[in-house]
PDB file of C-alpha atoms in Angstrom:
ATOM      1  CA  MET A   1      -0.081  -0.011   0.007  1.00 53.00           C
ATOM      2  CA  VAL A   2       2.817   2.356   0.699  1.00 54.00           C
ATOM      3  CA  LEU A   3       4.606   1.609  -2.444  1.00 51.00           C
ATOM      4  CA  ARG A   4       1.352   2.367  -4.299  1.00 54.00           C
ATOM      5  CA  GLY A   5       1.208   5.820  -2.750  1.00 52.00           C
ATOM      6  CA  CYS A   6       4.674   6.710  -3.610  1.00 49.00           C
ATOM      7  CA  LEU A   7       4.183   5.725  -7.248  1.00 48.00           C
ATOM      8  CA  TRP A   8       0.928   7.341  -7.096  1.00 51.00           C
ATOM      9  CA  ARG A   9       2.768  10.548  -6.377  1.00 56.00           C
ATOM     10  CA  MET A  10       5.396  10.600  -8.893  1.00 54.00           C
ATOM     11  CA  PRO A  11       5.402  13.133 -11.447  1.00 56.00           C
ATOM     12  CA  MET A  12       4.536  11.366 -14.807  1.00 47.00           C
ATOM     13  CA  PRO A  13       5.963  12.900 -18.185  1.00 48.00           C
ATOM     14  CA  ARG A  14       3.450  14.771 -20.111  1.00 45.00           C
ATOM     15  CA  TYR A  15       2.476  12.815 -23.229  1.00 42.00           C
ATOM     16  CA  ARG A  16       3.205  15.144 -26.550  1.00 44.00           C
ATOM     17  CA  PRO A  17       1.574  14.165 -29.450  1.00 51.00           C
ATOM     18  CA  LEU A  18       4.367  13.221 -32.429  1.00 52.00           C
ATOM     19  CA  PRO A  19       3.227  15.632 -34.663  1.00 53.00           C
ATOM     20  CA  GLU A  20       3.669  18.485 -32.297  1.00 55.00           C
ATOM     21  CA  ARG A  21       7.211  17.534 -31.452  1.00 57.00           C
ATOM     22  CA  ALA A  22       8.320  17.079 -34.900  1.00 58.00           C
ATOM     23  CA  GLY A  23       6.977  20.701 -35.500  1.00 63.00           C
ATOM     24  CA  ARG A  24       8.494  21.959 -32.672  1.00 75.00           C
ATOM     25  CA  ALA A  25      11.925  20.710 -33.795  1.00 79.00           C
ATOM     26  CA  GLU A  26      11.710  22.590 -36.907  1.00 79.00           C
ATOM     27  CA  ARG A  27      10.217  25.726 -35.138  1.00 85.00           C
ATOM     28  CA  THR A  28      13.425  25.717 -32.602  1.00 90.00           C
ATOM     29  CA  GLY A  29      15.585  25.423 -35.728  1.00 90.00           C
ATOM     30  CA  ALA A  30      14.409  28.399 -37.295  1.00 92.00           C
ATOM     31  CA  ASP A  31      14.525  30.384 -34.219  1.00 94.00           C
ATOM     32  CA  ASP A  32      18.193  29.355 -33.932  1.00 95.00           C
ATOM     33  CA  TYR A  33      18.621  30.220 -37.461  1.00 95.00           C
ATOM     34  CA  LYS A  34      17.245  33.993 -36.600  1.00 96.00           C
ATOM     35  CA  ASP A  35      19.534  33.963 -33.555  1.00 96.00           C
ATOM     36  CA  ALA A  36      22.622  33.240 -35.707  1.00 96.00           C
ATOM     37  CA  ALA A  37      21.298  35.632 -38.464  1.00 96.00           C
ATOM     38  CA  ASP A  38      21.091  38.521 -35.611  1.00 95.00           C
ATOM     39  CA  ALA A  39      24.379  37.850 -34.273  1.00 95.00           C
ATOM     40  CA  GLY A  40      25.989  38.311 -37.522  1.00 95.00           C
ATOM     41  CA  LYS A  41      26.608  34.738 -38.301  1.00 96.00           C
ATOM     42  CA  ILE A  42      24.855  34.373 -41.267  1.00 95.00           C
ATOM     43  CA  GLN A  43      24.837  36.983 -44.237  1.00 93.00           C
ATOM     44  CA  ARG A  44      21.659  38.382 -45.269  1.00 91.00           C
ATOM     45  CA  LYS A  45      20.252  41.255 -46.926  1.00 90.00           C
ATOM     46  CA  VAL A  46      18.959  44.419 -45.644  1.00 90.00           C
ATOM     47  CA  GLY A  47      15.161  44.248 -44.975  1.00 89.00           C
ATOM     48  CA  ASP A  48      15.086  40.345 -44.369  1.00 92.00           C
ATOM     49  CA  SER A  49      13.287  38.840 -41.464  1.00 93.00           C
ATOM     50  CA  GLY A  50      16.433  36.822 -40.479  1.00 94.00           C
ATOM     51  CA  TYR A  51      14.352  33.794 -40.478  1.00 95.00           C
ATOM     52  CA  PRO A  52      15.502  30.857 -43.196  1.00 95.00           C
ATOM     53  CA  PRO A  53      14.402  31.591 -46.781  1.00 94.00           C
ATOM     54  CA  LEU A  54      13.704  27.863 -47.172  1.00 93.00           C
ATOM     55  CA  LEU A  55      13.161  24.915 -44.690  1.00 91.00           C
ATOM     56  CA  GLU A  56      15.923  22.756 -46.294  1.00 92.00           C
ATOM     57  CA  ALA A  57      18.463  25.453 -44.986  1.00 93.00           C
ATOM     58  CA  LEU A  58      18.055  24.178 -41.216  1.00 92.00           C
ATOM     59  CA  GLY A  59      19.349  20.868 -42.455  1.00 91.00           C
ATOM     60  CA  GLU A  60      21.656  21.359 -45.402  1.00 93.00           C
ATOM     61  CA  GLY A  61      23.388  24.314 -43.535  1.00 94.00           C
ATOM     62  CA  VAL A  62      24.474  27.541 -44.256  1.00 96.00           C
ATOM     63  CA  PRO A  63      27.803  29.300 -44.734  1.00 95.00           C
ATOM     64  CA  ASP A  64      29.166  30.857 -41.372  1.00 96.00           C
ATOM     65  CA  ALA A  65      29.519  34.519 -42.057  1.00 95.00           C
ATOM     66  CA  THR A  66      32.263  34.747 -39.188  1.00 95.00           C
ATOM     67  CA  ASP A  67      34.592  32.196 -40.757  1.00 93.00           C
ATOM     68  CA  PRO A  68      37.325  33.990 -42.828  1.00 92.00           C
ATOM     69  CA  SER A  69      37.809  30.843 -45.088  1.00 92.00           C
ATOM     70  CA  GLY A  70      34.364  30.377 -45.843  1.00 85.00           C
ATOM     71  CA  GLU A  71      34.421  26.678 -45.475  1.00 92.00           C
ATOM     72  CA  ARG A  72      32.710  26.219 -42.075  1.00 95.00           C
ATOM     73  CA  ARG A  73      28.813  25.644 -42.372  1.00 96.00           C
ATOM     74  CA  LEU A  74      26.125  26.274 -39.541  1.00 96.00           C
ATOM     75  CA  TYR A  75      23.564  23.417 -39.197  1.00 96.00           C
ATOM     76  CA  PHE A  76      20.355  23.886 -37.031  1.00 94.00           C
ATOM     77  CA  LEU A  77      18.866  20.425 -37.566  1.00 90.00           C
ATOM     78  CA  ARG A  78      20.518  17.136 -38.143  1.00 90.00           C
ATOM     79  CA  ARG A  79      17.634  16.304 -40.540  1.00 87.00           C
ATOM     80  CA  LEU A  80      14.260  17.597 -41.582  1.00 85.00           C
ATOM     81  CA  PRO A  81      11.538  15.764 -39.517  1.00 85.00           C
ATOM     82  CA  ARG A  82       8.642  14.667 -41.857  1.00 84.00           C
ATOM     83  CA  ASP A  83       4.871  15.552 -41.017  1.00 83.00           C
ATOM     84  CA  PRO A  84       3.884  12.078 -39.450  1.00 82.00           C
ATOM     85  CA  LEU A  85       0.581  12.874 -40.298  1.00 82.00           C
ATOM     86  CA  CYS A  86       1.120  14.004 -43.813  1.00 79.00           C
ATOM     87  CA  GLY A  87       0.516  10.577 -45.369  1.00 76.00           C
ATOM     88  CA  CYS A  88       2.663  11.373 -48.363  1.00 78.00           C
ATOM     89  CA  PRO A  89       5.658   8.982 -48.289  1.00 77.00           C
ATOM     90  CA  GLY A  90       6.831   9.827 -51.637  1.00 81.00           C
ATOM     91  CA  GLU A  91       7.370  13.513 -50.957  1.00 82.00           C
ATOM     92  CA  PRO A  92      10.602  14.944 -49.492  1.00 85.00           C
ATOM     93  CA  ALA A  93      10.173  16.083 -45.765  1.00 81.00           C
ATOM     94  CA  ALA A  94      10.272  19.836 -46.421  1.00 83.00           C
ATOM     95  CA  ARG A  95       7.292  19.578 -48.594  1.00 85.00           C
ATOM     96  CA  ASN A  96       5.241  17.632 -46.005  1.00 85.00           C
ATOM     97  CA  TRP A  97       4.797  20.779 -43.929  1.00 87.00           C
ATOM     98  CA  ARG A  98       2.553  23.827 -44.431  1.00 88.00           C
ATOM     99  CA  LEU A  99       4.737  26.891 -43.885  1.00 90.00           C
ATOM    100  CA  ARG A 100       4.265  30.101 -42.694  1.00 91.00           C
ATOM    101  CA  SER A 101       5.759  33.673 -43.465  1.00 94.00           C
ATOM    102  CA  TYR A 102       7.065  36.110 -40.854  1.00 94.00           C
ATOM    103  CA  GLN A 103       5.187  38.954 -42.797  1.00 92.00           C
ATOM    104  CA  CYS A 104       1.737  37.312 -43.009  1.00 90.00           C
ATOM    105  CA  PRO A 105      -0.963  37.768 -39.814  1.00 89.00           C
ATOM    106  CA  PRO A 106      -1.155  35.032 -37.202  1.00 82.00           C
ATOM    107  CA  ASP A 107      -4.866  34.206 -38.033  1.00 83.00           C
ATOM    108  CA  GLU A 108      -4.205  33.590 -42.068  1.00 86.00           C
ATOM    109  CA  PRO A 109      -0.811  31.584 -42.365  1.00 87.00           C
ATOM    110  CA  ARG A 110       0.517  31.488 -45.717  1.00 90.00           C
ATOM    111  CA  GLU A 111       4.011  30.902 -47.598  1.00 92.00           C
ATOM    112  CA  GLY A 112       6.378  34.036 -48.106  1.00 92.00           C
ATOM    113  CA  ASP A 113       9.966  35.000 -48.455  1.00 93.00           C
ATOM    114  CA  ASP A 114      11.048  33.077 -45.240  1.00 94.00           C
ATOM    115  CA  VAL A 115       9.959  30.282 -42.992  1.00 92.00           C
ATOM    116  CA  PHE A 116       8.664  31.556 -39.389  1.00 92.00           C
ATOM    117  CA  ASP A 117       6.377  28.666 -38.463  1.00 89.00           C
ATOM    118  CA  VAL A 118       5.451  25.024 -39.859  1.00 87.00           C
ATOM    119  CA  MET A 119       2.119  23.342 -39.504  1.00 86.00           C
ATOM    120  CA  SER A 120       0.841  20.172 -40.368  1.00 85.00           C
ATOM    121  CA  ARG A 121      -1.092  19.976 -43.785  1.00 83.00           C
ATOM    122  CA  ASN A 122      -3.597  17.300 -42.349  1.00 83.00           C
ATOM    123  CA  THR A 123      -6.857  18.884 -41.348  1.00 82.00           C
ATOM    124  CA  GLY A 124      -7.965  15.995 -39.404  1.00 83.00           C
ATOM    125  CA  GLU A 125      -9.229  16.044 -35.846  1.00 83.00           C
ATOM    126  CA  ALA A 126      -7.228  14.838 -32.879  1.00 84.00           C
ATOM    127  CA  LEU A 127      -8.769  13.018 -30.025  1.00 86.00           C
ATOM    128  CA  ASP A 128      -9.506  16.166 -28.220  1.00 86.00           C
ATOM    129  CA  GLY A 129     -11.195  17.866 -30.954  1.00 87.00           C
ATOM    130  CA  THR A 130      -8.626  20.167 -32.029  1.00 85.00           C
ATOM    131  CA  ARG A 131      -7.313  20.230 -35.729  1.00 84.00           C
ATOM    132  CA  TYR A 132      -3.992  19.074 -36.580  1.00 79.00           C
ATOM    133  CA  ASP A 133      -3.134  22.103 -38.561  1.00 76.00           C
ATOM    134  CA  GLN A 134      -3.762  24.305 -35.505  1.00 76.00           C
ATOM    135  CA  TRP A 135      -1.130  22.643 -33.517  1.00 72.00           C
TER     136      TRP A 135
END
């Protein structure tokens, strides 16, 4: 009985749905890219937001602007995670996601000159009633 009471009080890890975790990895990579651009490690044009122009840049890497030899690259993800809910196995991982640009309003996500956020393309509903593309 005492053992069951101790186990009952142990904190349990919160379940994170797989698509939410995959999207979070790409969001974190985009934020790290922005931080590197703001720090001057990535060459960018005047007026650019600092977010990656393509999702592929997070996994393929970009030249380090602080390296005098120009050989070093900055990588933000080991590989691009696929959208687990996409249901499109033949497409590359970068095309699985719906992209949101920094310039678009939050309630009307659309693609643009950069990648600020990613969402699932699947419009189905989760068990709690929320739509996958709203995560």
